[in-house]
N, CA and C of each residue as an Amber inpcrd file, in Angstrom:
protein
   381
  16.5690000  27.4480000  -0.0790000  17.5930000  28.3050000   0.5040000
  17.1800000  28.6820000   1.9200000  18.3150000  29.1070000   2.5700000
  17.7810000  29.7740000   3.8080000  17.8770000  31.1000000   3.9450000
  17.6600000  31.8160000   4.8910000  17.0820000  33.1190000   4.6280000
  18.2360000  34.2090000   4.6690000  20.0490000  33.6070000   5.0020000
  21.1100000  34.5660000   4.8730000  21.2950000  34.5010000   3.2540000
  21.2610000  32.8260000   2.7410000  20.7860000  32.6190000   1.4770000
  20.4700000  33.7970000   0.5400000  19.0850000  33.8860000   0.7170000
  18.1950000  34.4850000  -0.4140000  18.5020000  36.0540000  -0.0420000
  19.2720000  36.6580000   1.2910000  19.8810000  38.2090000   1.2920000
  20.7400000  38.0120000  -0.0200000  21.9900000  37.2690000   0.4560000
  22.7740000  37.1290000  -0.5800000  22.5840000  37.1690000  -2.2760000
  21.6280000  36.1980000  -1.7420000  20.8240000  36.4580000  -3.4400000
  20.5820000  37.4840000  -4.0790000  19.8670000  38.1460000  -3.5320000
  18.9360000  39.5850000  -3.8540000  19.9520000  40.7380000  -4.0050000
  21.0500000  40.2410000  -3.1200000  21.7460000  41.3970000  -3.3460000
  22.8940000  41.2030000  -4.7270000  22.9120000  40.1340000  -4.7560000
  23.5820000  39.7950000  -6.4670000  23.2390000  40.3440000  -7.5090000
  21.5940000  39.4690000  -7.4560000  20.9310000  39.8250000  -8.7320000
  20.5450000  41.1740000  -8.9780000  20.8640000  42.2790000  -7.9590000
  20.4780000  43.1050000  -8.1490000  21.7700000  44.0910000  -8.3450000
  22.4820000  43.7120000  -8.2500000  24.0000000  43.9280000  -8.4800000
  24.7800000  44.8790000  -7.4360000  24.2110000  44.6560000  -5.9460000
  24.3210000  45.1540000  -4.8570000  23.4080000  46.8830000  -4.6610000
  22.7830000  46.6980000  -5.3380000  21.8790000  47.6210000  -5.4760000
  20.8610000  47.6980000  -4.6220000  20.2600000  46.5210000  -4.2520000
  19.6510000  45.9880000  -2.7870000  19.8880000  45.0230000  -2.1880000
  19.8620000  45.1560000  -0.5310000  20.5000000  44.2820000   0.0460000
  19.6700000  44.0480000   1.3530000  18.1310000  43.1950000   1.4910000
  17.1960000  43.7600000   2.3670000  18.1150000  43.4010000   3.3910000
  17.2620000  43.5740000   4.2900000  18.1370000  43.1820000   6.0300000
  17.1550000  42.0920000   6.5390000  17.6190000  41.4060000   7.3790000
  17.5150000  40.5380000   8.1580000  16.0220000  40.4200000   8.6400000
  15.7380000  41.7380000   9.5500000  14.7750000  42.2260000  10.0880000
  13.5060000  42.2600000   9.4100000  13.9830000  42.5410000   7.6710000
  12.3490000  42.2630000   6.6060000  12.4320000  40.9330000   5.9780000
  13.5720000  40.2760000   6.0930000  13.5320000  39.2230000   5.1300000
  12.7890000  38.0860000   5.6750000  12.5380000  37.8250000   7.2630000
  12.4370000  36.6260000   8.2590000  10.7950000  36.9900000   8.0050000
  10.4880000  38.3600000   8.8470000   9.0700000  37.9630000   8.7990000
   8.5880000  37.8090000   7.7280000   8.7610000  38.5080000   6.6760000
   8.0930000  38.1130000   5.2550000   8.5660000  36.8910000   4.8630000
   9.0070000  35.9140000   5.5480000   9.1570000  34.4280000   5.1030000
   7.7290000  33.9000000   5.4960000   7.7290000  34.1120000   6.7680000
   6.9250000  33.7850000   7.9350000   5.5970000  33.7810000   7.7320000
   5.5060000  34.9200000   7.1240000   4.1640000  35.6170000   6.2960000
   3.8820000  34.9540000   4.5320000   5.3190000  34.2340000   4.2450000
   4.3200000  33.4660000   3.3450000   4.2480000  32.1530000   3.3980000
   4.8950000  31.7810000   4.4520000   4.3560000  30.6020000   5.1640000
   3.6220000  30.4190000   5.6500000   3.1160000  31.1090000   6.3660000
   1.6990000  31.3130000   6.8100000   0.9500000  31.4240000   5.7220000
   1.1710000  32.3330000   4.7710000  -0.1660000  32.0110000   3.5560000
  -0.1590000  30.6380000   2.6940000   0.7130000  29.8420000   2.7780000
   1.0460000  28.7170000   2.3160000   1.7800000  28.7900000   0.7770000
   2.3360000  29.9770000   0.7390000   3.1590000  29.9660000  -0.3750000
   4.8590000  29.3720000  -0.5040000   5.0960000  29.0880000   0.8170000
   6.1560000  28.4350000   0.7210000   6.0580000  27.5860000   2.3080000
   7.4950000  26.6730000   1.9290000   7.4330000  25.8430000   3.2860000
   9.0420000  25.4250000   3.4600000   9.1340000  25.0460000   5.3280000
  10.0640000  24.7710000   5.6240000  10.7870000  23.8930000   6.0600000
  11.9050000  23.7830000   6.2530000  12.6420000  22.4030000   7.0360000
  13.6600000  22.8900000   7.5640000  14.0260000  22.1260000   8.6400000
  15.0740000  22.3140000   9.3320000  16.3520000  20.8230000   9.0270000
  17.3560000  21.8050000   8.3940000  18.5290000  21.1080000   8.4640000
  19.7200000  21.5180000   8.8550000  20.3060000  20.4630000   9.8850000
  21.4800000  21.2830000  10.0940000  21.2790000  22.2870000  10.6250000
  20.3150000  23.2100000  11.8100000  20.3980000  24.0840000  12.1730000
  19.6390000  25.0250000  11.3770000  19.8630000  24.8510000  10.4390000
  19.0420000  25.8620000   9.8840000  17.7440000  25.8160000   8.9040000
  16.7620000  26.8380000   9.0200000  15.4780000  26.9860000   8.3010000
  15.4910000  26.9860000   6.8260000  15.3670000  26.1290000   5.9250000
  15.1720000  25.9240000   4.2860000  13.9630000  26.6150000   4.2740000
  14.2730000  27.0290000   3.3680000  12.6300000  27.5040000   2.8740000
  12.7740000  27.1190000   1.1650000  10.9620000  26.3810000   0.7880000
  11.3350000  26.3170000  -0.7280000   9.8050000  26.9030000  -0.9400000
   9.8090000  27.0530000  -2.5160000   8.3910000  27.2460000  -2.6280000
   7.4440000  26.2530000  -2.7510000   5.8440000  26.5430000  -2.4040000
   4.5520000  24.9450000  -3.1230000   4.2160000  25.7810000  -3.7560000
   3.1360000  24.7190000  -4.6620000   3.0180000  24.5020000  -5.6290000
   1.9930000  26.1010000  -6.2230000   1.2900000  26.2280000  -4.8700000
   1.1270000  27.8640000  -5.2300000   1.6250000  29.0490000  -4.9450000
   3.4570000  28.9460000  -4.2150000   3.7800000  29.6870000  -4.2870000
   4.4370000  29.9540000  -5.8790000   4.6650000  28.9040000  -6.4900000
   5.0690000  29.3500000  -7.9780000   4.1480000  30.1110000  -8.5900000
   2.5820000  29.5070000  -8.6190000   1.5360000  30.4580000  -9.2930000
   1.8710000  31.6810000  -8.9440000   2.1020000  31.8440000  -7.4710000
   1.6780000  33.5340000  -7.0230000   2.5650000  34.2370000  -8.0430000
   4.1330000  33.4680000  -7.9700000   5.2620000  34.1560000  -8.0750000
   5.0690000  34.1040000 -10.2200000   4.5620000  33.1980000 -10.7390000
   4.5420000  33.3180000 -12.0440000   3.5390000  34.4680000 -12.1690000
   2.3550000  34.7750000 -11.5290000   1.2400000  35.5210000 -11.3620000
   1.8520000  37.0500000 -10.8080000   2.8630000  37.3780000 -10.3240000
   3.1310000  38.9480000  -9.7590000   3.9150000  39.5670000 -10.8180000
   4.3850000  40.8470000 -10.6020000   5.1990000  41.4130000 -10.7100000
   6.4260000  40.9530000 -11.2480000   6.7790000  41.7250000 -12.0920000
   8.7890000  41.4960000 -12.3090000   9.1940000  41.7840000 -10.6240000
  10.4490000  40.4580000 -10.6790000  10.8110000  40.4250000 -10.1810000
  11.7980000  42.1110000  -9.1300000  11.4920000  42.0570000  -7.7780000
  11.7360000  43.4260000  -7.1830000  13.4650000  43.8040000  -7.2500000
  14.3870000  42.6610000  -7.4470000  15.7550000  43.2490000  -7.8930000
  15.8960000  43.5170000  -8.9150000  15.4190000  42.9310000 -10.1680000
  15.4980000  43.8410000 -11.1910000  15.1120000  45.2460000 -11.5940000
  14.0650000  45.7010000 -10.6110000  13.5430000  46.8640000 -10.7570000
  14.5090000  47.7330000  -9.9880000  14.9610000  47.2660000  -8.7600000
  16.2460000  48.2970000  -7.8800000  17.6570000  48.2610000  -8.4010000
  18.0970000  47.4950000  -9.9410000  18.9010000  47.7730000 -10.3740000
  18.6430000  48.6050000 -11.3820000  17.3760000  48.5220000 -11.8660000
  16.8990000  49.4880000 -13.3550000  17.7020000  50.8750000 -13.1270000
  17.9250000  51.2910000 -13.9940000  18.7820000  53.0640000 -14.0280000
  20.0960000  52.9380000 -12.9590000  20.4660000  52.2650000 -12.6230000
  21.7210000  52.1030000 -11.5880000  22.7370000  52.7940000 -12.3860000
  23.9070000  53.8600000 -12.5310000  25.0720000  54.0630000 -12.8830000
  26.1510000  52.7020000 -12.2260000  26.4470000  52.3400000 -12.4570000
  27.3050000  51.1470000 -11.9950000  29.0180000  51.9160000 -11.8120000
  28.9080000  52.5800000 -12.3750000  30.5820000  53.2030000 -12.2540000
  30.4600000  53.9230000 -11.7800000  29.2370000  55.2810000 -11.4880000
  29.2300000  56.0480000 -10.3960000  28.9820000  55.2550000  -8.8690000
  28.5420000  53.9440000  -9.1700000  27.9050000  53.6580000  -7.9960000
  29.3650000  53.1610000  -7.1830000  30.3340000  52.3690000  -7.8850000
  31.4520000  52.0790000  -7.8880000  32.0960000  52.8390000  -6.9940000
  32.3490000  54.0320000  -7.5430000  32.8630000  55.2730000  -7.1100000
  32.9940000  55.8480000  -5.8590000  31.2410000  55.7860000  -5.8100000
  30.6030000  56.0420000  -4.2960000  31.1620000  55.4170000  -3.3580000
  31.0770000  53.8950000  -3.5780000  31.3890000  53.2560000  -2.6040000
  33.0960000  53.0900000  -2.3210000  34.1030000  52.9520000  -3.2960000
  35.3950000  53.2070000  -3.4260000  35.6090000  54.4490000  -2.1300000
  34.6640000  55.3300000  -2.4710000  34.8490000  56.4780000  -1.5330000
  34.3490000  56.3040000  -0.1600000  33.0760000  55.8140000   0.2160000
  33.0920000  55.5950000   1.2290000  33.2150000  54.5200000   2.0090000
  34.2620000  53.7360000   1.2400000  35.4750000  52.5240000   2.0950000
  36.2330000  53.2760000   2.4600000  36.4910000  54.5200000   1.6320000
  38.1270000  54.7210000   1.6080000  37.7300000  55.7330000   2.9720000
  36.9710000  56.6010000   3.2760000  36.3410000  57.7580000   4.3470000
  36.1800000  56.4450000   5.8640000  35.4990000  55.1840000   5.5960000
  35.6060000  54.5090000   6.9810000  36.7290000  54.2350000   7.0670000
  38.0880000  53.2650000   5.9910000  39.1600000  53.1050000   6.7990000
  40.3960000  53.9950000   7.5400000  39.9960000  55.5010000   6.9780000
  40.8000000  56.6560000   7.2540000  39.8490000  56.6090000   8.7630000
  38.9150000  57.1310000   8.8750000  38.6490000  56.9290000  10.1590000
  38.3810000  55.9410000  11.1610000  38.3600000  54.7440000  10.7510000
  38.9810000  53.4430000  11.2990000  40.3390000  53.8690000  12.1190000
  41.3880000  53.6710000  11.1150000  42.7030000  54.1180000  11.4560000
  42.7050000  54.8290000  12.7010000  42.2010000  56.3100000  12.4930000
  42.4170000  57.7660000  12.9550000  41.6020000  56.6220000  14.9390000
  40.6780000  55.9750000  14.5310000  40.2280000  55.7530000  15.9410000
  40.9320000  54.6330000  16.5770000  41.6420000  54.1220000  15.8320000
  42.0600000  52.6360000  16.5230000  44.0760000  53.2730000  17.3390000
  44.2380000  54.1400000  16.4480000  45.4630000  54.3960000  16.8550000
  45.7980000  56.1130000  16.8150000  44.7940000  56.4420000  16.9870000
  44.5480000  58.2790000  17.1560000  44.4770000  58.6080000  18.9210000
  44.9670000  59.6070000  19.4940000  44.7890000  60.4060000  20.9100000
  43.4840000  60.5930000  20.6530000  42.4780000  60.4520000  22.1030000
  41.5960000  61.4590000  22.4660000  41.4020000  62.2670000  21.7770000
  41.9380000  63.4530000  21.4430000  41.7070000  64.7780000  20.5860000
  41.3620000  64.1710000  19.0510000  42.2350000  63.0770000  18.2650000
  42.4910000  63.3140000  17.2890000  41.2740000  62.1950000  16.7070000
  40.4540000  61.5970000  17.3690000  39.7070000  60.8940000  17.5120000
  38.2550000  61.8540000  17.5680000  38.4220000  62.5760000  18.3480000
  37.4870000  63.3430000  18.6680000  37.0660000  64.1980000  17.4020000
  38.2810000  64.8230000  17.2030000  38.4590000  65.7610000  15.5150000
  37.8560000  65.0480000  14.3570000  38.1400000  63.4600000  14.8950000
  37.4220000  62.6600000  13.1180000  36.0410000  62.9470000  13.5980000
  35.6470000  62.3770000  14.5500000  34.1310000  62.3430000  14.5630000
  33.9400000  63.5410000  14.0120000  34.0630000  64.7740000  14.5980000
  33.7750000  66.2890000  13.9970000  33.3780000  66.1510000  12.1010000
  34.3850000  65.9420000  11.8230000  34.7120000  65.6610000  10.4930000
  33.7760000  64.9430000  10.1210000  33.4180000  63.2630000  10.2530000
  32.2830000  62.8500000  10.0590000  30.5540000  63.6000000  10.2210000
  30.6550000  63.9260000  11.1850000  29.5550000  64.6620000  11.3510000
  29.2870000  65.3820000  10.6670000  30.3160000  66.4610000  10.4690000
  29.9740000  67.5250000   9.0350000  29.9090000  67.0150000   8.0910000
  30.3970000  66.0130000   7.3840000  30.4690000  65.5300000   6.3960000
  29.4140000  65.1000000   6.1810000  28.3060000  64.5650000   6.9040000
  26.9000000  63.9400000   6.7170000  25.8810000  64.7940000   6.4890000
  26.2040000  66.4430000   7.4030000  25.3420000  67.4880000   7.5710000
  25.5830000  68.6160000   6.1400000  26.7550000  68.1540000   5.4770000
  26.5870000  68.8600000   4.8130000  26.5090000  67.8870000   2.8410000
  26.7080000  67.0700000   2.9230000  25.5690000  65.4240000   2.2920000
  23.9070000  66.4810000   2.4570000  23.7660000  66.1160000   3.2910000
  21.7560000  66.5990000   3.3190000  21.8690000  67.6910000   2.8550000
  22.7950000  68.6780000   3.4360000  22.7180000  70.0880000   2.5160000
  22.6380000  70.0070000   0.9150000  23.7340000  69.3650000   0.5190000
  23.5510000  69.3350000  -0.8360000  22.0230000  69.0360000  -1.4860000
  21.1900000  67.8230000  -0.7010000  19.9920000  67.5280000  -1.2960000
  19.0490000  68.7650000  -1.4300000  19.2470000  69.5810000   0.0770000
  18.3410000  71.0070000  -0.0940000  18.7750000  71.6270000  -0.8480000
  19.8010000  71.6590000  -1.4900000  20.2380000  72.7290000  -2.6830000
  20.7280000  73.6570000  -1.7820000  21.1780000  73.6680000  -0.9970000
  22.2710000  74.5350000  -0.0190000  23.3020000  75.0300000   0.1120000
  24.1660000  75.7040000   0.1420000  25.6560000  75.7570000   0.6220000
  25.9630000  75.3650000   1.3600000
């Protein structure tokens, strides 16, 4: 696979529960290519990466696998939820900015902002 590949992946098997980024997924390729746990080719533009023969050992030799563990305890219908909600909070303010006045544009941000500041509140146990 290549390395938009195996995001995709991870974020499946884990049932979008994790979804690394770009930024950790490359060098930690890099880094086990360099240890000789896997290797690459270029096709088509782009970097394959597969595993040798001791990157299977390592990988039969570690840990359960790290998406199964970031889906463990997941609510899936709260998680649902969450996100239902905060599609539904960007395309209202999508909207509000693409075809909102100055002011009314200005007012969402407000709105956003509090809305984040008072998110952290809740974690402090706050009003």
């Amino acid at each position: 696979m290549h390395g938009y590949e195996m995001i995709q992946e991870i974020a499946e098997r884990s049932g979008g529960a994790w979804k690394p980024s770009p930024g950790s997924v490359y060098p930690t390729l890099q880094l086990l290519e360099d240890e000789g746990l896997i290797v690459s080719e270029s096709e088509g533009g782009k970097k394959l990466f597969s595993l040798t023969d001791a990157g299977r050992t390592a990988a039969g030799e570690g840990p359960e696998a790290p998406w199964e563990e970031a889906s463990r305890g997941v609510d899936w219908e709260a998680l649902s939820e969450i996100r239902q909600a905060g599609f539904g909070l960007m395309e209202a303010f999508g909207q509000v900015w693409k075809t909102g006045s100055k002011e009314q544009r200005d007012k969402a941000l407000a709105v956003i902002n509090e809305a984040r500041k008072k998110l952290y509140l809740i974690l402090a146990d706050e009003d």
